[in-house]
Structure formats: structure tokens, C-alpha cells
C-alpha atoms as one frame of an Amber mdcrd trajectory, in Angstrom:
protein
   6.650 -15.473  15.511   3.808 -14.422  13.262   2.619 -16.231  10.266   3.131
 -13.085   8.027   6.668 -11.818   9.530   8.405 -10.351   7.038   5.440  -9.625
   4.745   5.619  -6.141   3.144   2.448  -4.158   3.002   1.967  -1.840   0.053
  -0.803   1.246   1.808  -2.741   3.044  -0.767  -4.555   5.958   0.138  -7.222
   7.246  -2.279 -11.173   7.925  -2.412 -13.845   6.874  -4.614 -14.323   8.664
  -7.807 -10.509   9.522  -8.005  -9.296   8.386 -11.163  -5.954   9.343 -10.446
  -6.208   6.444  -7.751  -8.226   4.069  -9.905  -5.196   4.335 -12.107  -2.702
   3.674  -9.348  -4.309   1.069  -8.327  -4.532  -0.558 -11.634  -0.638   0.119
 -12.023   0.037  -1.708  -8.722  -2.218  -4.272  -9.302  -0.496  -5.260 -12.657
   2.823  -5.139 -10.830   2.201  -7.082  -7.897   0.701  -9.868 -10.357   4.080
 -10.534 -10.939   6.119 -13.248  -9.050   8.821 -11.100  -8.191   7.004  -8.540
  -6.320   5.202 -11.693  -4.615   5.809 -10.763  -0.679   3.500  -7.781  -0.757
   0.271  -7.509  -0.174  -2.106  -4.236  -1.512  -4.246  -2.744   1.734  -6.326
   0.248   0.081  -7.537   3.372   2.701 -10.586   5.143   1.356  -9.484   8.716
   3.119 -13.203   9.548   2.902 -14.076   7.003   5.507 -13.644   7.352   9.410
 -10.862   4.269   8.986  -9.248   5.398   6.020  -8.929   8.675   7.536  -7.313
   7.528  10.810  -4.629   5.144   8.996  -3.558   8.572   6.780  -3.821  10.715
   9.620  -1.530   7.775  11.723   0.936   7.638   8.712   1.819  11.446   9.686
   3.832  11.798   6.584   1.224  12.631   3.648  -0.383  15.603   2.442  -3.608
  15.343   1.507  -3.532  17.772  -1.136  -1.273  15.184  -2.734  -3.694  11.842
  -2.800  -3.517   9.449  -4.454   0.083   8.455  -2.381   1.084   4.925  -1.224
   3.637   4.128   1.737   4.908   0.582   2.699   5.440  -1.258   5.751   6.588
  -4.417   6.759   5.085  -6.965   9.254   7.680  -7.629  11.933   8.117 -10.923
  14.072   5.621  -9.646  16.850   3.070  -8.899  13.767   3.420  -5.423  14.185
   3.447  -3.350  11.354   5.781  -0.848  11.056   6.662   1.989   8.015   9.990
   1.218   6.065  11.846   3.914   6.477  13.281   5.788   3.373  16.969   4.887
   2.457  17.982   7.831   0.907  15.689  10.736   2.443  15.978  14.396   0.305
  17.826  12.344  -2.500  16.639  13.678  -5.715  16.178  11.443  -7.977  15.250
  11.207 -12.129  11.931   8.616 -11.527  10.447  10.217  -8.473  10.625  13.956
  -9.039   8.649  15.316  -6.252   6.734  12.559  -5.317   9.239  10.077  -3.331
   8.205  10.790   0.685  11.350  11.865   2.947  10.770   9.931   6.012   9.186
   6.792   4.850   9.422   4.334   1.804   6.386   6.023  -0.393   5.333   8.364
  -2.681   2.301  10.878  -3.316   0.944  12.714  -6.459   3.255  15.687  -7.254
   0.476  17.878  -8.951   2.248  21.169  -9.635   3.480  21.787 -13.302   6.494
  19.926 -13.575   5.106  16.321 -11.705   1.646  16.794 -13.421  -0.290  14.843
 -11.248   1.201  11.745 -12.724   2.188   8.758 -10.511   4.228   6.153 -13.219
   4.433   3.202 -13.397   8.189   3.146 -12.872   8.013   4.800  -9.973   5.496
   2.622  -8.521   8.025   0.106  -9.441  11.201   1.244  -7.871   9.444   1.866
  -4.281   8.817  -2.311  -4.663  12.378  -2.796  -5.760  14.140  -0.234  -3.189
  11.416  -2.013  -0.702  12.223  -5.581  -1.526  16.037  -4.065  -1.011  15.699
  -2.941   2.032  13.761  -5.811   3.606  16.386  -8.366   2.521
């Protein structure tokens, strides 16, 4: 059994000079400061690197028209990590807008006119609670 089974794993895909992702980062950050939100564990992909690339391009799920996005995954007994999958796929929902993922516990930037290229913080914060939920 690993060490970090059960650990959940919040991915954050951005690039350098992105202030959209500075901010998202900073939101997250705050948030997973607090003891609540204390099994996950931040693991930032610069998409303008040759790793950062393959872990978005591996995630299969994102557009990259819609960075900065974040996904989560939880470390399994083997200490493979795997995506959560969404609970509710195509549910609309008041927080996410646009921006929740279908397949996968996540969410992107939503940059037409209605999202506004604006990832909250409360929707940063239900993807931790719905993940939290879902991992038991």
C-alpha cells in the first residue's frame, strides 16, 4: 500500500506570464491553507514546457483555448494516480457556468461573454468539496 493512498491531487495547468493562472493559483493556494481541504496536494503543469505539455495532452479532457483549468486525481493503493471522475457530468449548475469539465472532476476558464474568463473562488471551492465527497 502506498504511503500517499488516498491523497487527492489538485493539477493546475497554466504558463508563465498568465495572470489569469497566477490568480488561480493564488485562490487555491489560500484554500488549501486551510485544514479542511488538508488531503490535497497542488502539482502545477507549465503547458509551455515539454512535461507540462504531455500531462495536458495525457489529461485528454482540456481545451487549451480554455487555460488556466485544473483537474483532480486521487492516488490509489498501488500509487497510481488516477482522474476523479465527474459525479454529475452535463449538470448545469449556478457556480460553474461553463467551466465544470464533463468527464472528470475539474474545471477550465470559460472565456466567452457570459463566463468572462473568470475562474472564482467558489468554484475552485466546490471542485475540493464535491472532491473530498467523492473520495470519502
Amino acid at each position: 500500500m502506498s504511503e500517499n493512498s488516498g491523497k487527492l491531487i489538485v493539477n493546475v495547468f497554466g504558463k508563465e506570464g498568465c495572470q489569469k493562472c497566477a490568480m488561480l493559483n493564488r485562490r487555491l493556494d489560500k484554500l488549501l491553507g486551510e485544514a479542511r481541504f488538508a488531503k490535497f496536494e497542488k502539482k502545477y503543469n507549465n503547458v509551455m514546457t515539454e512535461d507540462g505539455m504531455m500531462k495536458f495532452c495525457l489529461a485528454q479532457c482540456l481545451n487549451p483555448s480554455r487555460i488556466p483549468a485544473m483537474l483532480i486525481s486521487r492516488i490509489d493503493d498501488n500509487g497510481k494516480e488516477t482522474y476523479l471522475p465527474n459525479p454529475h457530468p452535463g449538470e448545469s449548475s449556478e457556480v460553474y457556468g461553463h467551466s465544470k469539465l464533463f468527464q472528470f472532476l475539474g474545471i477550465q476558464t470559460d472565456y466567452s461573454d457570459e463566463g468572462k474568463g473568470i475562474i472564482t473562488p467558489e468554484m475552485i471551492e466546490s471542485v475540493l468539496v464535491e472532491a473530498l465527497n467523492a473520495a470519502g
